């Protein structure tokens, strides 16, 4: 992944990659927050545009896409741990259960209510 960072010098590539991993760790640690690109880029000490382009080059996904995917994976784990759909939805920062359900289905091919521990299938 580091080799995909667009920089001529290896030392520059290493430093940019290190900053991108700091930004990624910041996103992971704040999965429930409503982060902006500016906030994340600031954590990496990069300007927003450069952060967007280098993150995508390095990891093959936009920061927004990465954050959304991490939120869905966390919600999936919460549902399997027995949390309700509403709890999982709110825990990853979504206000709309409908939007959450649509994105979950798009990501995993099933609706959150089909997973164990959900309020819609308890006792079945």
JSON list of N, CA, C and O in Angstrom, two decimals, residues 4 23 26 35 39 46 52-53 55 61 66-68 72 75-78 92 96 103 105 107 115-116 123:
[
{"chain": "A", "resi": 4, "resn": "UNK", "atom": "N", "xyz": [1.91, 2.66, -3.27]},
{"chain": "A", "resi": 4, "resn": "UNK", "atom": "CA", "xyz": [0.91, 3.35, -4.09]},
{"chain": "A", "resi": 4, "resn": "UNK", "atom": "C", "xyz": [0.78, 4.83, -3.75]},
{"chain": "A", "resi": 4, "resn": "UNK", "atom": "O", "xyz": [0.06, 5.56, -4.42]},
{"chain": "A", "resi": 23, "resn": "UNK", "atom": "N", "xyz": [-4.45, 9.00, 10.26]},
{"chain": "A", "resi": 23, "resn": "UNK", "atom": "CA", "xyz": [-5.81, 9.43, 9.93]},
{"chain": "A", "resi": 23, "resn": "UNK", "atom": "C", "xyz": [-6.79, 8.26, 9.97]},
{"chain": "A", "resi": 23, "resn": "UNK", "atom": "O", "xyz": [-7.90, 8.38, 10.49]},
{"chain": "A", "resi": 26, "resn": "UNK", "atom": "N", "xyz": [-7.50, 7.41, 13.49]},
{"chain": "A", "resi": 26, "resn": "UNK", "atom": "CA", "xyz": [-8.41, 8.42, 14.04]},
{"chain": "A", "resi": 26, "resn": "UNK", "atom": "C", "xyz": [-9.84, 8.11, 13.63]},
{"chain": "A", "resi": 26, "resn": "UNK", "atom": "O", "xyz": [-10.76, 8.20, 14.46]},
{"chain": "A", "resi": 35, "resn": "UNK", "atom": "N", "xyz": [-17.58, 12.71, 11.45]},
{"chain": "A", "resi": 35, "resn": "UNK", "atom": "CA", "xyz": [-16.32, 13.35, 11.07]},
{"chain": "A", "resi": 35, "resn": "UNK", "atom": "C", "xyz": [-16.40, 14.00, 9.70]},
{"chain": "A", "resi": 35, "resn": "UNK", "atom": "O", "xyz": [-17.07, 13.49, 8.80]},
{"chain": "A", "resi": 39, "resn": "UNK", "atom": "N", "xyz": [-11.54, 17.55, 9.35]},
{"chain": "A", "resi": 39, "resn": "UNK", "atom": "CA", "xyz": [-11.09, 17.07, 10.66]},
{"chain": "A", "resi": 39, "resn": "UNK", "atom": "C", "xyz": [-10.09, 15.93, 10.52]},
{"chain": "A", "resi": 39, "resn": "UNK", "atom": "O", "xyz": [-9.07, 15.90, 11.22]},
{"chain": "A", "resi": 46, "resn": "UNK", "atom": "N", "xyz": [-2.37, 17.20, 6.82]},
{"chain": "A", "resi": 46, "resn": "UNK", "atom": "CA", "xyz": [-2.42, 17.33, 5.37]},
{"chain": "A", "resi": 46, "resn": "UNK", "atom": "C", "xyz": [-3.59, 18.21, 4.99]},
{"chain": "A", "resi": 46, "resn": "UNK", "atom": "O", "xyz": [-4.58, 18.28, 5.73]},
{"chain": "A", "resi": 52, "resn": "UNK", "atom": "N", "xyz": [-7.42, 13.52, 0.52]},
{"chain": "A", "resi": 52, "resn": "UNK", "atom": "CA", "xyz": [-8.37, 12.70, -0.25]},
{"chain": "A", "resi": 52, "resn": "UNK", "atom": "C", "xyz": [-7.68, 11.90, -1.35]},
{"chain": "A", "resi": 52, "resn": "UNK", "atom": "O", "xyz": [-7.92, 10.70, -1.49]},
{"chain": "A", "resi": 53, "resn": "UNK", "atom": "N", "xyz": [-6.84, 12.57, -2.12]},
{"chain": "A", "resi": 53, "resn": "UNK", "atom": "CA", "xyz": [-6.21, 11.89, -3.25]},
{"chain": "A", "resi": 53, "resn": "UNK", "atom": "C", "xyz": [-5.19, 10.85, -2.81]},
{"chain": "A", "resi": 53, "resn": "UNK", "atom": "O", "xyz": [-5.13, 9.75, -3.37]},
{"chain": "A", "resi": 55, "resn": "UNK", "atom": "N", "xyz": [-5.07, 9.27, 0.18]},
{"chain": "A", "resi": 55, "resn": "UNK", "atom": "CA", "xyz": [-5.75, 8.18, 0.89]},
{"chain": "A", "resi": 55, "resn": "UNK", "atom": "C", "xyz": [-6.30, 7.18, -0.12]},
{"chain": "A", "resi": 55, "resn": "UNK", "atom": "O", "xyz": [-6.09, 5.98, 0.02]},
{"chain": "A", "resi": 61, "resn": "UNK", "atom": "N", "xyz": [-9.64, 3.19, -1.61]},
{"chain": "A", "resi": 61, "resn": "UNK", "atom": "CA", "xyz": [-11.00, 3.58, -1.21]},
{"chain": "A", "resi": 61, "resn": "UNK", "atom": "C", "xyz": [-10.93, 5.01, -0.69]},
{"chain": "A", "resi": 61, "resn": "UNK", "atom": "O", "xyz": [-9.90, 5.43, -0.16]},
{"chain": "A", "resi": 66, "resn": "UNK", "atom": "N", "xyz": [-14.21, 4.35, 3.29]},
{"chain": "A", "resi": 66, "resn": "UNK", "atom": "CA", "xyz": [-13.58, 3.58, 4.36]},
{"chain": "A", "resi": 66, "resn": "UNK", "atom": "C", "xyz": [-14.36, 3.71, 5.65]},
{"chain": "A", "resi": 66, "resn": "UNK", "atom": "O", "xyz": [-14.66, 2.72, 6.31]},
{"chain": "A", "resi": 67, "resn": "UNK", "atom": "N", "xyz": [-14.71, 4.93, 6.01]},
{"chain": "A", "resi": 67, "resn": "UNK", "atom": "CA", "xyz": [-15.44, 5.18, 7.24]},
{"chain": "A", "resi": 67, "resn": "UNK", "atom": "C", "xyz": [-16.80, 4.50, 7.22]},
{"chain": "A", "resi": 67, "resn": "UNK", "atom": "O", "xyz": [-17.21, 3.85, 8.19]},
{"chain": "A", "resi": 68, "resn": "UNK", "atom": "N", "xyz": [-17.49, 4.60, 6.10]},
{"chain": "A", "resi": 68, "resn": "UNK", "atom": "CA", "xyz": [-18.81, 3.96, 5.96]},
{"chain": "A", "resi": 68, "resn": "UNK", "atom": "C", "xyz": [-18.68, 2.44, 6.11]},
{"chain": "A", "resi": 68, "resn": "UNK", "atom": "O", "xyz": [-19.47, 1.81, 6.81]},
{"chain": "A", "resi": 72, "resn": "UNK", "atom": "N", "xyz": [-20.30, -0.03, 9.03]},
{"chain": "A", "resi": 72, "resn": "UNK", "atom": "CA", "xyz": [-21.13, -1.19, 8.74]},
{"chain": "A", "resi": 72, "resn": "UNK", "atom": "C", "xyz": [-20.58, -2.46, 9.38]},
{"chain": "A", "resi": 72, "resn": "UNK", "atom": "O", "xyz": [-21.34, -3.27, 9.93]},
{"chain": "A", "resi": 75, "resn": "UNK", "atom": "N", "xyz": [-21.39, -2.29, 13.06]},
{"chain": "A", "resi": 75, "resn": "UNK", "atom": "CA", "xyz": [-22.81, -2.57, 13.26]},
{"chain": "A", "resi": 75, "resn": "UNK", "atom": "C", "xyz": [-23.09, -4.07, 13.13]},
{"chain": "A", "resi": 75, "resn": "UNK", "atom": "O", "xyz": [-23.84, -4.64, 13.92]},
{"chain": "A", "resi": 76, "resn": "UNK", "atom": "N", "xyz": [-22.47, -4.69, 12.16]},
{"chain": "A", "resi": 76, "resn": "UNK", "atom": "CA", "xyz": [-22.63, -6.14, 11.95]},
{"chain": "A", "resi": 76, "resn": "UNK", "atom": "C", "xyz": [-22.20, -6.90, 13.21]},
{"chain": "A", "resi": 76, "resn": "UNK", "atom": "O", "xyz": [-22.92, -7.79, 13.68]},
{"chain": "A", "resi": 77, "resn": "UNK", "atom": "N", "xyz": [-21.04, -6.53, 13.76]},
{"chain": "A", "resi": 77, "resn": "UNK", "atom": "CA", "xyz": [-20.55, -7.18, 14.98]},
{"chain": "A", "resi": 77, "resn": "UNK", "atom": "C", "xyz": [-21.51, -6.95, 16.14]},
{"chain": "A", "resi": 77, "resn": "UNK", "atom": "O", "xyz": [-21.80, -7.87, 16.91]},
{"chain": "A", "resi": 78, "resn": "UNK", "atom": "N", "xyz": [-22.01, -5.72, 16.28]},
{"chain": "A", "resi": 78, "resn": "UNK", "atom": "CA", "xyz": [-22.95, -5.42, 17.36]},
{"chain": "A", "resi": 78, "resn": "UNK", "atom": "C", "xyz": [-24.22, -6.25, 17.24]},
{"chain": "A", "resi": 78, "resn": "UNK", "atom": "O", "xyz": [-24.72, -6.76, 18.25]},
{"chain": "A", "resi": 92, "resn": "UNK", "atom": "N", "xyz": [-23.20, 3.49, 15.60]},
{"chain": "A", "resi": 92, "resn": "UNK", "atom": "CA", "xyz": [-22.26, 3.85, 14.54]},
{"chain": "A", "resi": 92, "resn": "UNK", "atom": "C", "xyz": [-22.57, 5.22, 13.93]},
{"chain": "A", "resi": 92, "resn": "UNK", "atom": "O", "xyz": [-22.03, 5.58, 12.89]},
{"chain": "A", "resi": 96, "resn": "UNK", "atom": "N", "xyz": [-31.01, 7.81, 11.05]},
{"chain": "A", "resi": 96, "resn": "UNK", "atom": "CA", "xyz": [-32.13, 7.23, 10.32]},
{"chain": "A", "resi": 96, "resn": "UNK", "atom": "C", "xyz": [-31.95, 5.71, 10.20]},
{"chain": "A", "resi": 96, "resn": "UNK", "atom": "O", "xyz": [-31.00, 5.24, 9.58]},
{"chain": "A", "resi": 103, "resn": "UNK", "atom": "N", "xyz": [-28.12, 0.98, 3.58]},
{"chain": "A", "resi": 103, "resn": "UNK", "atom": "CA", "xyz": [-26.67, 0.87, 3.43]},
{"chain": "A", "resi": 103, "resn": "UNK", "atom": "C", "xyz": [-26.17, -0.49, 3.90]},
{"chain": "A", "resi": 103, "resn": "UNK", "atom": "O", "xyz": [-25.29, -1.09, 3.28]},
{"chain": "A", "resi": 105, "resn": "UNK", "atom": "N", "xyz": [-27.85, -3.32, 3.83]},
{"chain": "A", "resi": 105, "resn": "UNK", "atom": "CA", "xyz": [-28.23, -4.29, 2.81]},
{"chain": "A", "resi": 105, "resn": "UNK", "atom": "C", "xyz": [-27.31, -4.18, 1.59]},
{"chain": "A", "resi": 105, "resn": "UNK", "atom": "O", "xyz": [-26.90, -5.19, 1.02]},
{"chain": "A", "resi": 107, "resn": "UNK", "atom": "N", "xyz": [-24.24, -3.24, 1.62]},
{"chain": "A", "resi": 107, "resn": "UNK", "atom": "CA", "xyz": [-22.92, -3.71, 2.02]},
{"chain": "A", "resi": 107, "resn": "UNK", "atom": "C", "xyz": [-22.87, -5.22, 2.17]},
{"chain": "A", "resi": 107, "resn": "UNK", "atom": "O", "xyz": [-21.94, -5.87, 1.70]},
{"chain": "A", "resi": 115, "resn": "UNK", "atom": "N", "xyz": [-30.33, -10.63, 11.23]},
{"chain": "A", "resi": 115, "resn": "UNK", "atom": "CA", "xyz": [-29.26, -11.14, 12.08]},
{"chain": "A", "resi": 115, "resn": "UNK", "atom": "C", "xyz": [-29.77, -11.44, 13.47]},
{"chain": "A", "resi": 115, "resn": "UNK", "atom": "O", "xyz": [-30.69, -10.81, 13.97]},
{"chain": "A", "resi": 116, "resn": "UNK", "atom": "N", "xyz": [-29.15, -12.38, 14.12]},
{"chain": "A", "resi": 116, "resn": "UNK", "atom": "CA", "xyz": [-29.54, -12.80, 15.47]},
{"chain": "A", "resi": 116, "resn": "UNK", "atom": "C", "xyz": [-29.44, -11.65, 16.45]},
{"chain": "A", "resi": 116, "resn": "UNK", "atom": "O", "xyz": [-28.61, -10.77, 16.31]},
{"chain": "A", "resi": 123, "resn": "UNK", "atom": "N", "xyz": [-36.92, -14.48, 19.70]},
{"chain": "A", "resi": 123, "resn": "UNK", "atom": "CA", "xyz": [-37.88, -15.52, 20.02]},
{"chain": "A", "resi": 123, "resn": "UNK", "atom": "C", "xyz": [-38.26, -16.38, 18.84]},
{"chain": "A", "resi": 123, "resn": "UNK", "atom": "O", "xyz": [-39.10, -17.24, 18.96]}
]
